[in-house]
C-alpha cells in the first residue's frame, strides 16, 4: 500500500503539483480581470503570483521563485495597492466596470486558441522533450561533477559555482554584464522619472491651464481661505 | 494528453491561457490601474514561457546549465517593476489634473 503510494507520487507528483499551482494561478487571474473593486482585483494578484512562484519551483528554478515572491508579490503588488489606497482616499471606492466584454473575450479567446493550436502541430509535438537529468555530469570525463557550470566555448563542465543562485550571479557578472548594466541604468531612469512625474508643481492647475478644473479650484481656495494649510495637505495626493 | 509526464506543453498551454486572460483584462477594463494589472499578468505569462523553454529545451540536452531563460526572466521582472512605478506615477498625476482614473475620459491629446 505504502509502496503503491510512493510509486504514484514518484510517477505523478510533479503533475499534481503543476495542476494545483496552475488552478491557483488561473483562478486568481480570472478574479484579477473581473473583480468589481480595483482593490479586490489587486489583492487577487497575490495568490496568482504565489501560484506562478510554485510553478517555478516545479521547473526547478529556486532563484525565480525567490524573486517572484520578493519583487512581484512583495514589491509591485504592494506598490499598486499603495497607489489604489492613495486614490481611494480622495475618490472613494474605485470600481472598474468592464466594457466591450464580447469583443475583448473574442480577441483573447482567439489568441488562446491560436497559441494552443500551434502547440498541437506535428513539428512541435514530435520534438523530443525530455527534462534534463538533475545530476550533473562532466562532458569530458562522463563522471558526476560537483561543478555544474557549462562553458559554451569548450562545451564542457568547468570548475565554477555549483548552485542555481550562484550560477545566476556568475553569469550576470560575466557573459551578461552588458544587459545587467543596461537594466540598472533603466531602473535608475525609471525611478527618477517616477519621482519627477509625481512631484507636485505648485500653481500649475490654478494658473488656468486646465480651465474645467481651475474654476472649481479657485472657488474652493477662496472659500477656504483660512484653512489653506489643511487644503494643501489634502491636495498632496 | 493529460496523464502523461509533465513537460513543456503543459507550461506553454498554461502560459497561453494566462496571457489571454491578461489580454482580456487590458482590452475590457476601463480603469487605468486595472489595465496595469492585466499587463502584469501578460508579463508573468511571458516569464513562465522563458523558464519552461530553459528547463525543457536548453541546448545541451542533459546539462541543465545554460541559464539564458532565467537571466531574461529576471530582466523582465526588473522592467515590470519600472513599468509599474512609472505607470502608477502617471496615473496619480492624471488624477491630480483631471480628477479621473478612467482611461476613456483622459482624452486631452485626442483630436
Short mmCIF file of C-alpha atoms in Angstrom, two decimals:
data_model
loop_
_atom_site.label_atom_id
_atom_site.label_comp_id
_atom_site.label_asym_id
_atom_site.label_seq_id
_atom_site.Cartn_x
_atom_site.Cartn_y
_atom_site.Cartn_z
CA UNK A 1 0.00 0.00 0.00
CA UNK A 2 2.64 2.47 1.06
CA UNK A 3 4.81 1.37 -1.80
CA UNK A 4 1.98 1.94 -4.25
CA UNK A 5 1.51 5.40 -2.81
CA UNK A 6 5.17 6.32 -3.12
CA UNK A 7 5.25 4.96 -6.66
CA UNK A 8 2.19 7.01 -7.51
CA UNK A 9 3.78 10.13 -6.08
CA UNK A 10 7.01 9.47 -7.94
CA UNK A 11 5.06 9.00 -11.15
CA UNK A 12 2.57 11.82 -10.95
CA UNK A 13 3.84 14.06 -8.13
CA UNK A 14 5.09 16.90 -10.28
CA UNK A 15 1.97 16.67 -12.46
CA UNK A 16 -0.27 17.03 -9.38
CA UNK A 17 1.79 19.97 -8.13
CA UNK A 18 1.57 21.55 -11.57
CA UNK A 19 -2.21 21.11 -11.68
CA UNK A 20 -2.65 22.65 -8.23
CA UNK A 21 -0.49 25.68 -8.90
CA UNK A 22 -1.99 26.13 -12.37
CA UNK A 23 -5.54 26.15 -10.94
CA UNK A 24 -4.49 28.66 -8.27
CA UNK A 25 -2.84 30.90 -10.86
CA UNK A 26 -5.65 30.85 -13.41
CA UNK A 27 -8.43 31.21 -10.84
CA UNK A 28 -6.77 34.23 -9.29
CA UNK A 29 -6.02 35.67 -12.75
CA UNK A 30 -9.71 35.46 -13.71
CA UNK A 31 -10.57 37.29 -10.48
CA UNK A 32 -7.99 39.96 -11.31
CA UNK A 33 -9.70 40.82 -14.60
CA UNK A 34 -13.30 40.51 -13.37
CA UNK A 35 -13.46 41.83 -9.78
CA UNK A 36 -15.55 44.95 -9.48
CA UNK A 37 -13.47 46.78 -6.88
CA UNK A 38 -9.94 47.53 -8.07
CA UNK A 39 -8.67 46.81 -4.54
CA UNK A 40 -10.02 43.26 -4.76
CA UNK A 41 -8.52 42.78 -8.21
CA UNK A 42 -5.13 43.91 -6.90
CA UNK A 43 -5.36 41.65 -3.85
CA UNK A 44 -6.13 38.63 -6.05
CA UNK A 45 -2.79 39.23 -7.75
CA UNK A 46 -1.20 37.75 -4.61
CA UNK A 47 -2.46 34.13 -4.99
CA UNK A 48 -1.76 34.44 -8.71
CA UNK A 49 1.90 35.34 -8.09
CA UNK A 50 2.24 32.66 -5.41
CA UNK A 51 0.91 30.08 -7.88
CA UNK A 52 3.43 31.22 -10.50
CA UNK A 53 6.22 31.02 -7.91
CA UNK A 54 5.13 27.42 -7.23
CA UNK A 55 5.34 26.71 -10.96
CA UNK A 56 8.91 28.00 -10.95
CA UNK A 57 9.64 25.56 -8.12
CA UNK A 58 8.16 22.73 -10.23
CA UNK A 59 10.50 23.85 -13.02
CA UNK A 60 13.48 23.57 -10.63
CA UNK A 61 14.27 27.27 -10.62
CA UNK A 62 14.60 28.42 -6.99
CA UNK A 63 16.05 31.78 -7.98
CA UNK A 64 12.93 32.69 -9.93
CA UNK A 65 10.75 31.51 -7.04
CA UNK A 66 12.56 33.84 -4.65
CA UNK A 67 12.48 36.83 -6.96
CA UNK A 68 8.86 36.24 -7.95
CA UNK A 69 7.82 36.40 -4.30
CA UNK A 70 10.18 39.26 -3.42
CA UNK A 71 9.62 41.59 -6.36
CA UNK A 72 6.15 40.75 -7.67
CA UNK A 73 4.28 39.79 -4.51
CA UNK A 74 6.33 41.96 -2.17
CA UNK A 75 7.09 44.94 -4.36
CA UNK A 76 4.90 45.51 -7.38
CA UNK A 77 1.64 44.35 -5.81
CA UNK A 78 2.21 46.47 -2.70
CA UNK A 79 3.09 49.46 -4.89
CA UNK A 80 -0.18 49.06 -6.80
CA UNK A 81 -2.14 48.65 -3.58
CA UNK A 82 -0.47 51.78 -2.22
CA UNK A 83 -1.48 53.79 -5.29
CA UNK A 84 -5.05 52.47 -5.11
CA UNK A 85 -5.40 53.41 -1.45
CA UNK A 86 -3.95 56.84 -2.18
CA UNK A 87 -6.54 57.38 -4.90
CA UNK A 88 -9.44 55.92 -2.93
CA UNK A 89 -8.75 58.32 -0.09
CA UNK A 90 -9.69 61.12 -2.48
CA UNK A 91 -12.07 59.49 -4.91
CA UNK A 92 -13.89 56.94 -2.77
CA UNK A 93 -14.05 53.24 -3.68
CA UNK A 94 -12.82 52.76 -7.21
CA UNK A 95 -14.96 50.33 -9.14
CA UNK A 96 -13.87 49.19 -12.55
CA UNK A 97 -16.60 48.02 -14.85
CA UNK A 98 -15.58 46.02 -17.90
CA UNK A 99 -16.71 47.32 -21.25
CA UNK A 100 -16.52 45.77 -24.71
CA UNK A 101 -16.67 42.41 -22.93
CA UNK A 102 -17.70 40.47 -26.03
CA UNK A 103 -15.06 41.78 -28.47
CA UNK A 104 -12.40 41.56 -25.76
CA UNK A 105 -13.37 37.98 -24.97
CA UNK A 106 -13.36 37.18 -28.69
CA UNK A 107 -9.86 38.58 -29.22
CA UNK A 108 -8.46 36.92 -26.08
CA UNK A 109 -10.15 33.62 -26.91
CA UNK A 110 -8.82 33.66 -30.48
CA UNK A 111 -5.32 34.37 -29.15
CA UNK A 112 -5.55 31.43 -26.76
CA UNK A 113 -6.90 29.13 -29.48
CA UNK A 114 -4.14 30.21 -31.89
CA UNK A 115 -1.34 29.53 -29.40
CA UNK A 116 -2.85 26.26 -28.15
CA UNK A 117 -3.36 25.19 -31.77
CA UNK A 118 0.27 25.94 -32.55
CA UNK A 119 1.24 23.67 -29.65
CA UNK A 120 -0.64 20.78 -31.29
CA UNK A 121 1.17 20.98 -34.64
CA UNK A 122 3.20 17.98 -35.72
CA UNK A 123 6.57 19.69 -35.74
CA UNK A 124 6.04 20.78 -32.16
CA UNK A 125 4.63 17.52 -30.85
CA UNK A 126 7.25 15.28 -32.39
CA UNK A 127 10.13 17.14 -30.84
CA UNK A 128 11.83 15.04 -28.23
CA UNK A 129 11.27 16.83 -24.96
CA UNK A 130 12.98 15.24 -22.02
CA UNK A 131 13.52 17.02 -18.77
CA UNK A 132 17.25 17.11 -18.28
CA UNK A 133 18.51 14.81 -15.52
CA UNK A 134 19.09 16.51 -12.23
CA UNK A 135 22.54 15.10 -11.61
CA UNK A 136 25.32 16.87 -13.39
CA UNK A 137 27.88 15.07 -15.46
CA UNK A 138 31.16 16.30 -16.74
CA UNK A 139 31.10 16.19 -20.54
CA UNK A 140 34.80 15.41 -20.80
CA UNK A 141 35.07 12.53 -18.34
CA UNK A 142 31.44 11.41 -18.14
CA UNK A 143 31.65 11.37 -14.37
CA UNK A 144 29.36 13.14 -11.99
CA UNK A 145 30.67 16.57 -11.29
CA UNK A 146 30.11 18.96 -8.44
CA UNK A 147 30.96 21.77 -10.75
CA UNK A 148 27.89 22.16 -12.89
CA UNK A 149 28.95 25.22 -14.81
CA UNK A 150 28.70 24.81 -18.56
CA UNK A 151 31.25 26.57 -20.69
CA UNK A 152 29.75 27.33 -24.16
CA UNK A 153 33.18 27.64 -25.78
CA UNK A 154 34.67 24.30 -24.81
CA UNK A 155 31.29 22.56 -24.25
CA UNK A 156 32.47 21.05 -21.01
CA UNK A 157 31.66 21.44 -17.39
CA UNK A 158 34.14 23.72 -15.73
CA UNK A 159 35.18 24.48 -12.20
CA UNK A 160 32.60 27.10 -11.43
CA UNK A 161 29.88 27.88 -8.87
CA UNK A 162 27.53 24.98 -8.35
CA UNK A 163 24.14 26.22 -7.21
CA UNK A 164 21.42 27.86 -9.27
CA UNK A 165 21.70 31.17 -7.43
CA UNK A 166 25.49 31.29 -7.57
CA UNK A 167 25.47 30.41 -11.24
CA UNK A 168 22.94 33.14 -11.97
CA UNK A 169 25.17 35.71 -10.28
CA UNK A 170 28.20 34.35 -12.09
CA UNK A 171 26.51 34.65 -15.49
CA UNK A 172 25.21 38.12 -14.71
CA UNK A 173 28.73 39.39 -13.99
CA UNK A 174 30.43 37.64 -16.90
CA UNK A 175 28.50 36.75 -20.07
CA UNK A 176 25.54 39.01 -19.37
CA UNK A 177 27.36 42.00 -17.94
CA UNK A 178 26.09 44.45 -20.58
CA UNK A 179 22.35 43.60 -20.21
CA UNK A 180 22.82 43.69 -16.45
CA UNK A 181 24.31 47.19 -16.52
CA UNK A 182 21.75 48.43 -19.04
CA UNK A 183 18.95 47.14 -16.82
CA UNK A 184 20.36 49.00 -13.85
CA UNK A 185 20.51 52.20 -15.92
CA UNK A 186 16.87 51.74 -16.98
CA UNK A 187 15.91 51.14 -13.35
CA UNK A 188 17.57 54.40 -12.25
CA UNK A 189 15.95 56.34 -15.10
CA UNK A 190 12.52 54.89 -14.27
CA UNK A 191 12.83 55.73 -10.56
CA UNK A 192 13.99 59.30 -11.21
CA UNK A 193 11.26 59.67 -13.84
CA UNK A 194 8.57 58.43 -11.46
CA UNK A 195 9.68 60.90 -8.78
CA UNK A 196 9.74 63.80 -11.27
CA UNK A 197 6.28 62.91 -12.64
CA UNK A 198 4.65 62.67 -9.22
CA UNK A 199 6.32 65.77 -7.80
CA UNK A 200 3.73 68.44 -7.17
CA UNK A 201 4.27 71.63 -9.11
CA UNK A 202 2.65 74.46 -7.25
CA UNK A 203 0.25 76.67 -9.14
CA UNK A 204 0.17 74.58 -12.27
CA UNK A 205 -3.54 73.86 -12.10
CA UNK A 206 -4.51 77.20 -10.57
CA UNK A 207 -2.71 79.06 -13.36
CA UNK A 208 -5.63 78.18 -15.60
CA UNK A 209 -4.06 75.69 -17.99
CA UNK A 210 -6.86 73.30 -17.06
CA UNK A 211 -9.93 75.52 -17.42
CA UNK A 212 -12.51 72.91 -16.44
CA UNK A 213 -10.92 72.36 -13.05
CA UNK A 214 -9.35 75.72 -12.28
CA UNK A 215 -12.75 77.34 -11.61
CA UNK A 216 -13.67 74.72 -9.08
CA UNK A 217 -10.23 75.04 -7.51
CA UNK A 218 -10.44 78.84 -7.39
CA UNK A 219 -13.80 78.81 -5.64
CA UNK A 220 -12.60 76.35 -3.08
CA UNK A 221 -9.40 78.17 -2.25
CA UNK A 222 -11.30 81.41 -1.75
CA UNK A 223 -13.95 79.95 0.49
CA UNK A 224 -11.35 78.06 2.49
CA UNK A 225 -9.01 80.97 2.76
CA UNK A 226 -8.30 80.38 6.43
CA UNK A 227 -7.81 76.66 6.13
CA UNK A 228 -5.25 76.77 3.34
CA UNK A 229 -2.80 74.54 5.16
CA UNK A 230 -5.37 71.78 5.58
CA UNK A 231 -6.43 72.03 1.95
CA UNK A 232 -2.84 71.93 0.79
CA UNK A 233 -2.21 68.85 2.87
CA UNK A 234 -5.24 67.19 1.39
CA UNK A 235 -4.30 68.14 -2.12
CA UNK A 236 -0.91 66.50 -1.65
CA UNK A 237 -2.13 63.30 -3.19
CA UNK B 1 -2.51 14.14 -23.14
CA UNK B 2 -3.29 14.92 -19.54
CA UNK B 3 -1.92 11.87 -17.79
CA UNK B 4 1.49 11.92 -19.38
CA UNK B 5 4.76 13.08 -17.98
CA UNK B 6 4.88 16.74 -17.08
CA UNK B 7 6.51 18.54 -19.96
CA UNK B 8 6.99 21.71 -21.93
CA UNK B 9 3.49 21.56 -23.44
CA UNK B 10 1.77 21.86 -20.08
CA UNK B 11 3.61 25.04 -19.18
CA UNK B 12 3.18 26.58 -22.63
CA UNK B 13 -0.57 25.88 -22.58
CA UNK B 14 -0.89 27.40 -19.10
CA UNK B 15 1.06 30.47 -20.13
CA UNK B 16 -1.06 30.89 -23.29
CA UNK B 17 -4.24 30.87 -21.19
CA UNK B 18 -2.75 33.27 -18.63
CA UNK B 19 -1.66 35.61 -21.43
CA UNK B 20 -5.19 35.58 -22.90
CA UNK B 21 -6.74 36.33 -19.52
CA UNK B 22 -4.38 39.29 -19.14
CA UNK B 23 -5.17 40.45 -22.68
CA UNK B 24 -8.89 40.28 -21.89
CA UNK B 25 -8.27 42.47 -18.84
CA UNK B 26 -6.23 45.01 -20.79
CA UNK B 27 -8.89 45.34 -23.50
CA UNK B 28 -12.02 45.30 -21.38
CA UNK B 29 -11.06 47.24 -18.26
CA UNK B 30 -11.97 50.90 -18.04
CA UNK B 31 -9.83 51.87 -15.04
CA UNK B 32 -6.17 52.64 -15.73
CA UNK B 33 -4.87 50.74 -12.69
CA UNK B 34 -6.91 47.67 -13.63
CA UNK B 35 -5.33 47.83 -17.11
CA UNK B 36 -1.87 47.80 -15.46
CA UNK B 37 -2.89 44.67 -13.52
CA UNK B 38 -3.72 42.98 -16.84
CA UNK B 39 -0.29 43.95 -18.21
CA UNK B 40 1.36 42.33 -15.17
CA UNK B 41 -0.45 39.07 -15.91
CA UNK B 42 0.79 39.13 -19.51
CA UNK B 43 4.39 39.75 -18.41
CA UNK B 44 4.14 36.81 -15.99
CA UNK B 45 2.90 34.56 -18.79
CA UNK B 46 5.97 35.50 -20.84
CA UNK B 47 8.22 34.71 -17.86
CA UNK B 48 6.68 31.25 -17.45
CA UNK B 49 7.46 30.61 -21.13
CA UNK B 50 11.08 31.69 -20.73
CA UNK B 51 11.68 29.43 -17.73
CA UNK B 52 9.85 26.49 -19.35
CA UNK B 53 11.97 26.71 -22.50
CA UNK B 54 15.11 26.90 -20.41
CA UNK B 55 14.06 23.86 -18.39
CA UNK B 56 13.00 21.61 -21.27
CA UNK B 57 14.82 22.90 -24.34
CA UNK B 58 18.21 24.14 -23.10
CA UNK B 59 20.75 23.44 -25.86
CA UNK B 60 22.91 20.67 -24.41
CA UNK B 61 20.19 18.13 -23.64
CA UNK B 62 21.19 16.53 -20.37
CA UNK B 63 23.06 19.51 -18.99
CA UNK B 64 20.58 21.94 -17.48
CA UNK B 65 23.26 24.54 -17.15
CA UNK B 66 22.51 27.29 -19.60
CA UNK B 67 20.56 29.89 -17.70
CA UNK B 68 19.60 32.21 -20.56
CA UNK B 69 15.88 31.93 -19.82
CA UNK B 70 16.36 32.70 -16.17
CA UNK B 71 18.55 35.73 -16.95
CA UNK B 72 15.95 37.03 -19.39
CA UNK B 73 13.15 36.46 -16.90
CA UNK B 74 14.97 38.37 -14.17
CA UNK B 75 15.45 41.31 -16.54
CA UNK B 76 11.76 41.16 -17.46
CA UNK B 77 10.86 41.29 -13.75
CA UNK B 78 13.05 44.37 -13.32
CA UNK B 79 11.43 46.09 -16.28
CA UNK B 80 7.98 45.18 -14.92
CA UNK B 81 8.90 46.95 -11.69
CA UNK B 82 9.98 50.03 -13.70
CA UNK B 83 6.76 49.92 -15.69
CA UNK B 84 4.62 49.70 -12.56
CA UNK B 85 6.42 52.60 -10.87
CA UNK B 86 6.25 54.94 -13.88
CA UNK B 87 2.71 53.88 -14.80
CA UNK B 88 1.35 54.48 -11.31
CA UNK B 89 3.14 57.85 -11.15
CA UNK B 90 1.46 58.88 -14.39
CA UNK B 91 -1.93 57.68 -13.14
CA UNK B 92 -1.56 59.65 -9.90
CA UNK B 93 -0.63 62.77 -11.85
CA UNK B 94 -3.51 62.30 -14.28
CA UNK B 95 -5.89 62.00 -11.34
CA UNK B 96 -4.44 65.17 -9.84
CA UNK B 97 -5.13 67.13 -13.01
CA UNK B 98 -8.27 65.52 -14.44
CA UNK B 99 -9.87 64.02 -11.30
CA UNK B 100 -10.39 60.68 -13.00
CA UNK B 101 -8.59 57.36 -13.44
CA UNK B 102 -10.85 56.07 -16.21
CA UNK B 103 -8.80 55.63 -19.35
CA UNK B 104 -11.63 56.72 -21.69
CA UNK B 105 -12.00 60.09 -20.03
CA UNK B 106 -8.35 61.02 -20.44
CA UNK B 107 -8.70 62.44 -23.94
CA UNK B 108 -6.72 65.69 -23.77
CA UNK B 109 -4.34 64.58 -26.52
CA UNK B 110 -7.12 63.21 -28.71
CA UNK B 111 -8.16 65.34 -31.66
#
